[in-house]
CSV table of C-alpha atoms in Angstrom, one decimal:
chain,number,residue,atom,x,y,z
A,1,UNK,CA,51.8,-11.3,-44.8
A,2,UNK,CA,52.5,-14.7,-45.9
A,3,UNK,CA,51.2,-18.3,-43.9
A,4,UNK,CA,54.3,-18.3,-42.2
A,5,UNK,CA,53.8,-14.8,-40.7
A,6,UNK,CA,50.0,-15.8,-39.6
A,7,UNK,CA,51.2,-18.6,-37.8
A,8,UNK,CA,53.9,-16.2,-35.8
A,9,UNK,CA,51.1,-14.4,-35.2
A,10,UNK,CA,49.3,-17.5,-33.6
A,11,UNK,CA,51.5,-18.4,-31.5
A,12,UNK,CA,52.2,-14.6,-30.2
A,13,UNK,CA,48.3,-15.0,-29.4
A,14,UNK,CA,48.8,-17.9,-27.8
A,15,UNK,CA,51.8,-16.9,-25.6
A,16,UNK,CA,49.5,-13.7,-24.8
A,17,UNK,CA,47.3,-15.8,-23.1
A,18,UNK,CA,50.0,-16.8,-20.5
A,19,UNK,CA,49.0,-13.5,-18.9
A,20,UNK,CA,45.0,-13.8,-19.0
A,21,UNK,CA,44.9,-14.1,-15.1
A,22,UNK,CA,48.1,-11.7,-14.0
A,23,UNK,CA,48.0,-8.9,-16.4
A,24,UNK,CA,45.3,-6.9,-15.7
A,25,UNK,CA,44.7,-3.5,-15.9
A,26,UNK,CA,47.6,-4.0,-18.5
A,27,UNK,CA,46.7,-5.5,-22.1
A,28,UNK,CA,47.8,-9.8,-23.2
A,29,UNK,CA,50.4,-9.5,-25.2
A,30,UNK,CA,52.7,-12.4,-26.8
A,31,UNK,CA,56.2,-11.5,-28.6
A,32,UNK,CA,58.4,-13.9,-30.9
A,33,UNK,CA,61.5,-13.2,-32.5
A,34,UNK,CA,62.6,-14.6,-35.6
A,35,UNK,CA,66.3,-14.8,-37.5
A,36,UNK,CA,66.4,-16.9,-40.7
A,37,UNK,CA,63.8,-18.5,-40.3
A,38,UNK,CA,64.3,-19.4,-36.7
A,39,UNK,CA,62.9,-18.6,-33.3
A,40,UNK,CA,65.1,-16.6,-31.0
A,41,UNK,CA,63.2,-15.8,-28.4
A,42,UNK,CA,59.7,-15.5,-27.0
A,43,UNK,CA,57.9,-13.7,-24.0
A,44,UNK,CA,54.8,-12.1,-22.8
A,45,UNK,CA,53.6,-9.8,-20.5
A,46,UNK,CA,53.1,-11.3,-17.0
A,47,UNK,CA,51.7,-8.5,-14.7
A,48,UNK,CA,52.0,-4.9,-14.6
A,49,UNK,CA,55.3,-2.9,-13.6
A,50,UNK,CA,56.9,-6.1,-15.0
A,51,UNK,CA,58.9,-6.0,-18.8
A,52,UNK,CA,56.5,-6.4,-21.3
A,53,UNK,CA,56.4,-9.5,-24.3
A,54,UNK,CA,58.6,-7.6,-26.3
A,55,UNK,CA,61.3,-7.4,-23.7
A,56,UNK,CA,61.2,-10.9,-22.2
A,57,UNK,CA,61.9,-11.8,-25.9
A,58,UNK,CA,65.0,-9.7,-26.3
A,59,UNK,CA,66.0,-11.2,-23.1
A,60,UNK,CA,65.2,-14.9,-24.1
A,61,UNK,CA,67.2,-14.0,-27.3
A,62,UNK,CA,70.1,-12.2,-26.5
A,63,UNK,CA,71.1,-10.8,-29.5
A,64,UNK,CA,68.4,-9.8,-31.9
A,65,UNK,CA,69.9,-7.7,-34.8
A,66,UNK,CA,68.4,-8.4,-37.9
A,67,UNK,CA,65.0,-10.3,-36.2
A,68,UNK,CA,62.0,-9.8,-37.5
A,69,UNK,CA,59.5,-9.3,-34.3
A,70,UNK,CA,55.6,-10.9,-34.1
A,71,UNK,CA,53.7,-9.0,-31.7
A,72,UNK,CA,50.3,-9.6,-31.1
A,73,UNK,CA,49.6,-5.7,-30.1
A,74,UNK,CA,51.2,-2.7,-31.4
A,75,UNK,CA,54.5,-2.0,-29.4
A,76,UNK,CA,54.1,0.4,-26.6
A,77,UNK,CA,56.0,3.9,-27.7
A,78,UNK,CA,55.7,5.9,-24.6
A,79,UNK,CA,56.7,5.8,-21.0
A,80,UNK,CA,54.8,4.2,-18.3
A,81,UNK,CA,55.5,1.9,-15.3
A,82,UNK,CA,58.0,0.7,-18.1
A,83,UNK,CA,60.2,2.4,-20.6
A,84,UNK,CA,59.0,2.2,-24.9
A,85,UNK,CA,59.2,-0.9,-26.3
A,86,UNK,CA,59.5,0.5,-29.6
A,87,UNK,CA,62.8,1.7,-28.8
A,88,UNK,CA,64.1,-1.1,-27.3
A,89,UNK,CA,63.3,-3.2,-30.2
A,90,UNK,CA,65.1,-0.3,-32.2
A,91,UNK,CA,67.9,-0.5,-29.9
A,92,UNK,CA,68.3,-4.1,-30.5
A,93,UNK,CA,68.4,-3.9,-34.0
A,94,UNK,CA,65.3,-5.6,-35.1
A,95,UNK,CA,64.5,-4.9,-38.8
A,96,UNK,CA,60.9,-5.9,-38.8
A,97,UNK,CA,57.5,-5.8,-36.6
A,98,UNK,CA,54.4,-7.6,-37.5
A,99,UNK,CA,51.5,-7.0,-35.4
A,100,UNK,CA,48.3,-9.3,-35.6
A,101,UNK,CA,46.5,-8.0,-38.5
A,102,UNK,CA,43.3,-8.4,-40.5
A,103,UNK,CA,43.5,-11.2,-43.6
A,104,UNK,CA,42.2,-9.3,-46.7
A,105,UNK,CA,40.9,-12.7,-47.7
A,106,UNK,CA,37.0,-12.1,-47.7
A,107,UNK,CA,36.6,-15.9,-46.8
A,108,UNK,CA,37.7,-14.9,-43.1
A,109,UNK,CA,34.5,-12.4,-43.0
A,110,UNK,CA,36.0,-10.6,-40.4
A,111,UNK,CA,37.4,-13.6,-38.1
A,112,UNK,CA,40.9,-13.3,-38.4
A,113,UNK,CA,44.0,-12.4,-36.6
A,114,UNK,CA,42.7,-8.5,-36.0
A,115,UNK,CA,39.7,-9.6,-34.4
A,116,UNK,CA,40.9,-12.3,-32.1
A,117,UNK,CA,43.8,-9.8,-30.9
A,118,UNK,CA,41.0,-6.8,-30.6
A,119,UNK,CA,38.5,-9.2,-28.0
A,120,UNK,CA,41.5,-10.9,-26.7
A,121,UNK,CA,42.3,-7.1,-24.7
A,122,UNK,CA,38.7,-6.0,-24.8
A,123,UNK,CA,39.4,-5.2,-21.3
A,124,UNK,CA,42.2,-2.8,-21.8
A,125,UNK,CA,40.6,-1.4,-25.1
A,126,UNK,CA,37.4,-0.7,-22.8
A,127,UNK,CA,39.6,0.7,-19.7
A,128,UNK,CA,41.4,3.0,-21.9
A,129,UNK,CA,39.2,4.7,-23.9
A,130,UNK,CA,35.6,4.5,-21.4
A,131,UNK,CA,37.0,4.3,-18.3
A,132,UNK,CA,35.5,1.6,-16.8
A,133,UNK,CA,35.9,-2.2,-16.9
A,134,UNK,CA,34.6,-3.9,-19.5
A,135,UNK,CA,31.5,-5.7,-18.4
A,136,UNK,CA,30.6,-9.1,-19.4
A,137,UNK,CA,27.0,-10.5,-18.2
A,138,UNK,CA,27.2,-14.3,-17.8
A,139,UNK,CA,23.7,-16.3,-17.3
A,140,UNK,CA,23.0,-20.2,-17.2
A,141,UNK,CA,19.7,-20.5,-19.5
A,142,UNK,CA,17.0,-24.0,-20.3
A,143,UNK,CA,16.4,-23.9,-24.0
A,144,UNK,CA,13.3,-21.7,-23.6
A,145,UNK,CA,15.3,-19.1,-21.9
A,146,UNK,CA,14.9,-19.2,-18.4
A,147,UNK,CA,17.3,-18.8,-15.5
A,148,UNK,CA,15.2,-20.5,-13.0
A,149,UNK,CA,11.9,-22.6,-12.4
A,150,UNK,CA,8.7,-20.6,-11.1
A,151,UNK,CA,9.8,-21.0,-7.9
A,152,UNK,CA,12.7,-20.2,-8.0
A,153,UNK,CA,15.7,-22.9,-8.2
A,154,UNK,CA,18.3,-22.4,-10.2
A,155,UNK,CA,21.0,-25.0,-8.7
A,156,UNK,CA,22.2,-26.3,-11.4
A,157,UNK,CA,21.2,-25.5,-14.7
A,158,UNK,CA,24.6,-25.4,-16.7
A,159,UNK,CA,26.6,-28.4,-15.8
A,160,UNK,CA,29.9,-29.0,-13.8
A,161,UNK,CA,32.3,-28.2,-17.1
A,162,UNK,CA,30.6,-25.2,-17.5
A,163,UNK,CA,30.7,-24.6,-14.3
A,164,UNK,CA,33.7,-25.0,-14.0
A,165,UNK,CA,34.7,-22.9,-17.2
A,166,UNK,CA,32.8,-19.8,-15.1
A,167,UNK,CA,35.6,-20.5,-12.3
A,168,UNK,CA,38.3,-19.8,-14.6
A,169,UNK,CA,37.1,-16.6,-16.1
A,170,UNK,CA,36.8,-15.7,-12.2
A,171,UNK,CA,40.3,-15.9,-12.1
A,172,UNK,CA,40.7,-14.3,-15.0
A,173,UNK,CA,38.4,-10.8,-14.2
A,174,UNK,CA,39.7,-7.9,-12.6
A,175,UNK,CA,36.1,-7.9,-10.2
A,176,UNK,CA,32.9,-10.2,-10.0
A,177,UNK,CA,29.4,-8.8,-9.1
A,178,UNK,CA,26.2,-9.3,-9.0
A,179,UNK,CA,23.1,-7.4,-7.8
A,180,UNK,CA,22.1,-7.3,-4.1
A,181,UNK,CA,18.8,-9.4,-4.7
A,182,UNK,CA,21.3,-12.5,-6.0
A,183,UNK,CA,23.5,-11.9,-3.2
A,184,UNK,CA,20.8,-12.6,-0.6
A,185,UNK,CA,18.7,-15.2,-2.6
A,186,UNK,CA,22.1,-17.7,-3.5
A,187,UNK,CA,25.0,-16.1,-0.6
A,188,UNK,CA,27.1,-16.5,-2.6
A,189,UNK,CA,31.4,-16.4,-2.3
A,190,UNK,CA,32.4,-15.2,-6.1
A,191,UNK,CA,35.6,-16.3,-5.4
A,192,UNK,CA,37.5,-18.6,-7.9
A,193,UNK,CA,38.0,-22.3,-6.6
A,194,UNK,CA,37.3,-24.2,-9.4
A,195,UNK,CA,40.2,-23.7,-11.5
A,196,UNK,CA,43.4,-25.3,-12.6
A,197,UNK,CA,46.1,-23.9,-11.7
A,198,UNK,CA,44.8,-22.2,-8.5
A,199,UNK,CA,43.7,-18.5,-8.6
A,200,UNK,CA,47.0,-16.9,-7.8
A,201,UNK,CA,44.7,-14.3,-7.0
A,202,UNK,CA,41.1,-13.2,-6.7
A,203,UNK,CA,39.3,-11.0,-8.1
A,204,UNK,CA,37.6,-8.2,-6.4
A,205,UNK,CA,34.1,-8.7,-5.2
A,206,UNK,CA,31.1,-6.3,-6.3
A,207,UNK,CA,27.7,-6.3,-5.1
A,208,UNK,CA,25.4,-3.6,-6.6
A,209,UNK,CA,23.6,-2.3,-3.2
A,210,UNK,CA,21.2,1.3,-3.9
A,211,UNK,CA,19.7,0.5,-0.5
A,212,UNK,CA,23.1,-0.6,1.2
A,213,UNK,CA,21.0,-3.6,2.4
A,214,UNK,CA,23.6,-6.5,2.0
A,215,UNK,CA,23.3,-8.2,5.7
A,216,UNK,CA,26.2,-8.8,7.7
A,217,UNK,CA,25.9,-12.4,8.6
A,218,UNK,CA,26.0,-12.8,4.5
A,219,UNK,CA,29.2,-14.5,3.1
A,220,UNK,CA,29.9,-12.2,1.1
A,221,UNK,CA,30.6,-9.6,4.0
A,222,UNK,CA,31.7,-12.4,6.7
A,223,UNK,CA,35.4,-13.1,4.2
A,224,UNK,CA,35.9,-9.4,3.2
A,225,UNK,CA,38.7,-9.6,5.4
A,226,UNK,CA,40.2,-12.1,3.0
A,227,UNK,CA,38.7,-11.3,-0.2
A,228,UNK,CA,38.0,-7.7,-0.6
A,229,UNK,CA,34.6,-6.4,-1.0
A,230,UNK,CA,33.0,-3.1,-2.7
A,231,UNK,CA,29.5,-2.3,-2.6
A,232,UNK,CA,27.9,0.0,-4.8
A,233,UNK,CA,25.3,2.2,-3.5
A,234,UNK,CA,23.2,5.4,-3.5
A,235,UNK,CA,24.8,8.3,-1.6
A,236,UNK,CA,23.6,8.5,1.5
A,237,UNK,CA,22.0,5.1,1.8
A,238,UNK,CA,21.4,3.8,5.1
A,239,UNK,CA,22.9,0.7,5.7
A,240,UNK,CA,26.4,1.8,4.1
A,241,UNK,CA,28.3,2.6,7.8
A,242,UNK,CA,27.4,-1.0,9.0
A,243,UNK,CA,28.8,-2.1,5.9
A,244,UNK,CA,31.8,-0.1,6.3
A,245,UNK,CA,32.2,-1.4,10.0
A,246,UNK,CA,31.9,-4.7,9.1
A,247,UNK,CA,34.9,-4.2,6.7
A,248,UNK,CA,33.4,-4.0,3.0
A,249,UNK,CA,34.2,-1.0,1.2
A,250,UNK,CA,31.2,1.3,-0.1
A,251,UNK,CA,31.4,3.2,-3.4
A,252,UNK,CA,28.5,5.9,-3.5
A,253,UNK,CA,26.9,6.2,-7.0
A,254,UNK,CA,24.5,8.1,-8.5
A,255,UNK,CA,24.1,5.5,-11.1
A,256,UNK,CA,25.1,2.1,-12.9
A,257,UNK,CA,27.1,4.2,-15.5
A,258,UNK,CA,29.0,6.2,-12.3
A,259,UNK,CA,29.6,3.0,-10.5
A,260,UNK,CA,31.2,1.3,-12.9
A,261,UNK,CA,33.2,4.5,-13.4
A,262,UNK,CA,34.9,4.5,-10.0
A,263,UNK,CA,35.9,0.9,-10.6
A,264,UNK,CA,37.7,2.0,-13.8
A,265,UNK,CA,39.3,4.6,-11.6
A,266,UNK,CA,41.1,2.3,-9.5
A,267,UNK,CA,42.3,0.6,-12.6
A,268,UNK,CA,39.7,-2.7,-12.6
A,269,UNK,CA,39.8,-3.7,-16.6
A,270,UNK,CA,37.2,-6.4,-16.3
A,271,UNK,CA,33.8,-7.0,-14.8
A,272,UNK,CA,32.4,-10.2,-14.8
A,273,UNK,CA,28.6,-9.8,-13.7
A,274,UNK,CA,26.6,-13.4,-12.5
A,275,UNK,CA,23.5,-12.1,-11.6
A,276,UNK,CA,20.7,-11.4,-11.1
A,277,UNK,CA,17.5,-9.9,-13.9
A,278,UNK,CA,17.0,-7.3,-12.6
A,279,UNK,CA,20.6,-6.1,-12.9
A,280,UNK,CA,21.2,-7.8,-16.1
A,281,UNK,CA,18.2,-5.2,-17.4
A,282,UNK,CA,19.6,-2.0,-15.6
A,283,UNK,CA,22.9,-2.5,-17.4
A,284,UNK,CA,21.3,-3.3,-20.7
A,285,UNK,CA,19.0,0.1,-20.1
A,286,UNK,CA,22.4,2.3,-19.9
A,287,UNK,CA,24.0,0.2,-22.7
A,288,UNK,CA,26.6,-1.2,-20.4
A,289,UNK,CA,27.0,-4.5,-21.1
A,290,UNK,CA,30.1,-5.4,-23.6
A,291,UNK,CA,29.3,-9.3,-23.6
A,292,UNK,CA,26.7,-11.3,-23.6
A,293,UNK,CA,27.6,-15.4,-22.6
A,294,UNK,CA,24.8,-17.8,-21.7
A,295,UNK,CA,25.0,-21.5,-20.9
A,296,UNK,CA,22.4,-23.2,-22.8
A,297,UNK,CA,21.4,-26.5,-21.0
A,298,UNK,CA,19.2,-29.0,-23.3
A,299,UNK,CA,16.5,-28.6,-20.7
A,300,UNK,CA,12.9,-26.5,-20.6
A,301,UNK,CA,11.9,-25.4,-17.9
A,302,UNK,CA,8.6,-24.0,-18.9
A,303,UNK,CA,7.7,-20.1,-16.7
A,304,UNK,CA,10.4,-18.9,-14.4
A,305,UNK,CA,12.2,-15.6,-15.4
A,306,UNK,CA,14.6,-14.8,-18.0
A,307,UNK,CA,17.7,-13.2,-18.7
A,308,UNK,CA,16.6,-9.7,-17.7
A,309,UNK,CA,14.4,-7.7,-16.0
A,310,UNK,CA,12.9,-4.1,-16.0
A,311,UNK,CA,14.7,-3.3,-20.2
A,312,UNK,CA,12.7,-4.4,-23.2
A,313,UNK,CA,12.9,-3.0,-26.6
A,314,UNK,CA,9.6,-1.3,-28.0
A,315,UNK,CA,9.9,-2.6,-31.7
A,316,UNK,CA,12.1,-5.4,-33.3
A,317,UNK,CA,14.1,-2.4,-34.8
A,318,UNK,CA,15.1,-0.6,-31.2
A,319,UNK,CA,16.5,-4.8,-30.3
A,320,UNK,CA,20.0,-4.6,-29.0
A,321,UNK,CA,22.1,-6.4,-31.7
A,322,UNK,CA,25.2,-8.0,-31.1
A,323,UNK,CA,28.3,-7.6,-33.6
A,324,UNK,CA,29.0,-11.0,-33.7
A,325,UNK,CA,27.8,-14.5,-32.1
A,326,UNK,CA,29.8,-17.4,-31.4
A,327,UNK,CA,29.3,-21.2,-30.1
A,328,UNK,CA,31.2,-23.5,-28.3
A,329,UNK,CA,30.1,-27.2,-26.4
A,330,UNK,CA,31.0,-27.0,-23.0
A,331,UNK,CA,30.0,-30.4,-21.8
A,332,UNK,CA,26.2,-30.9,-22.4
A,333,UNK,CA,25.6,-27.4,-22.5
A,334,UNK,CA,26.4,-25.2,-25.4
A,335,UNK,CA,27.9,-21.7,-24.9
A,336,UNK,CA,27.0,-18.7,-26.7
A,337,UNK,CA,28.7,-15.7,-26.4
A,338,UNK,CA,27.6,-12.2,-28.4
A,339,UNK,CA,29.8,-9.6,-28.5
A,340,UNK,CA,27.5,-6.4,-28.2
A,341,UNK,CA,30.6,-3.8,-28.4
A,342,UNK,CA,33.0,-5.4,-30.3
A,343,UNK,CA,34.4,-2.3,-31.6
């Protein structure tokens, strides 16, 4: 591939992206076509059941014999709520596919095109081959680690852009949850408000319940009408008919690892959990957390608690290490996000 090629490539990631709140369970994907030099067409992958990237582009295009086509994942080549794109791209006449691919420069150290297009469906990837969403933890942290003073408060540590940044991965994830103690101690809605453009939709709502104890006059279980509600909890627990009655819909699970299972059954790509420790340490127990993203606020808060609860590694060699680590500022705050399954 030439520079010209990378920056197809670019922009196929970038149209991709178009579908980051719609496309779910299906994988972002961005499509350009290219005749002498020129754009033809373009498209991406809005929702599922709908023509993928690849299709809106021969569309946009009209006639595409002889284009070369930039696709920012493989092509599909089978049948599924849609026919093969790869042979309607034959069909059409296209002489050339580029998928995003690695840059053999060794300058890149791994953070090229191959790896942006591989996290940018880590969702799908995960769905596909583990069957269940692909969990992301997200945490608001002082700079000596702690998610809350010693007695307690949280509200606010990460500031209103970060905030406000949570909101839009809200829209983005397939399901938001959080353990039942978070769920009494904040009430919270987990529903995306903050965000521009609007949620078009919301995501589902998870609250992970063994005990079933999530109490009816919560908020959580007062809008499940509106916003649907699962929670997660041992078979047989006591409290789960209430639930039920009350309109939330219970999953019984043996287990974290089984839980998360039946949400991949009904096709949820992405779980975006907010809280709380105790959780947080379940899920890094079982190895279930995919991504690790904190909010660092340039404050100290001196003892509260930390990240997670109830998991600790024995020796600095049994330490969970993530794949990669990256930064961004996000108003005062800076974000760091650690990619603990990359692959």
């Amino acid at each position: 591939m030439d520079a010209a090629d990378r920056a197809l490539l670019e922009r196929c990631l970038e149209l991709a992206e178009r579908g980051a709140r719609s496309a779910a369970p299906n994988p972002m994907v961005g499509c350009v076509l290219v005749r002498d030099g020129a754009v033809i067409g373009e498209g991406w992958h809005e929702r599922p059941g709908q023509p993928h990237a690849e299709i809106n582009a021969l569309r946009a295009a009209g006639d595409a014999h002889g284009a070369t086509a930039y696709v920012s994942l493989e092509p599909c080549a089978h049948h599924g709520r849609t026919p093969p794109c790869a042979d309607a791209l034959v069909q059409a006449g296209v002489a050339r596919v580029v998928v995003a691919a690695g840059d053999p420069d060794p300058r890149t150290n791994g953070q090229g095109l191959d790896r942006r297009a591989r996290l940018q469906n880590a969702p799908f990837r995960t769905l596909v081959r583990l069957g269940r969403p692909h969990v992301t933890y997200k945490a608001a942290v002082s700079l000596d680690g702690r998610t809350a003073t010693a007695s307690g408060e949280s509200r606010w540590i990460s500031s209103p852009e970060s905030r406000r940044m949570v909101h839009e991965w809200r829209a983005r994830a397939s399901a938001v949850g959080v353990g039942v103690g978070t769920a009494v101690a904040d009430d919270p809605m987990l529903t995306a408000r903050d965000c521009s453009p609007p949620a078009a939709r919301q995501p589902l709502r998870v609250v992970f319940d063994p005990g079933a104890r999530l109490p009816l006059a919560s908020a959580l279980v007062r809008s499940a009408a509106e916003v649907p509600l699962v929670v997660v909890a041992s078979p047989g627990a006591e409290g789960a008919e209430r639930l039920r009655a009350a309109g939330a819909d219970v999953v019984e699970a043996d287990d974290l690892r089984s839980g998360l299972a039946e949400l991949g059954r009904r096709e949820l790509s992405s779980l975006l959990i907010e809280g709380g420790a105790i959780l947080a340490g379940a899920l890094l127990a079982e190895d279930l957390v995919d991504r690790l993203a904190l909010f660092v606020a340039p404050i100290l808060l001196g003892d509260g608690p930390g990240v997670a609860e109830g998991w600790s590694a024995e020796t600095i060699e049994d330490a969970r290490r993530a794949g990669s680590l990256r930064s961004q500022p996000v108003g005062p705050d800076t974000l760091l996000v650690a990619e603990l399954h990359e692959n």
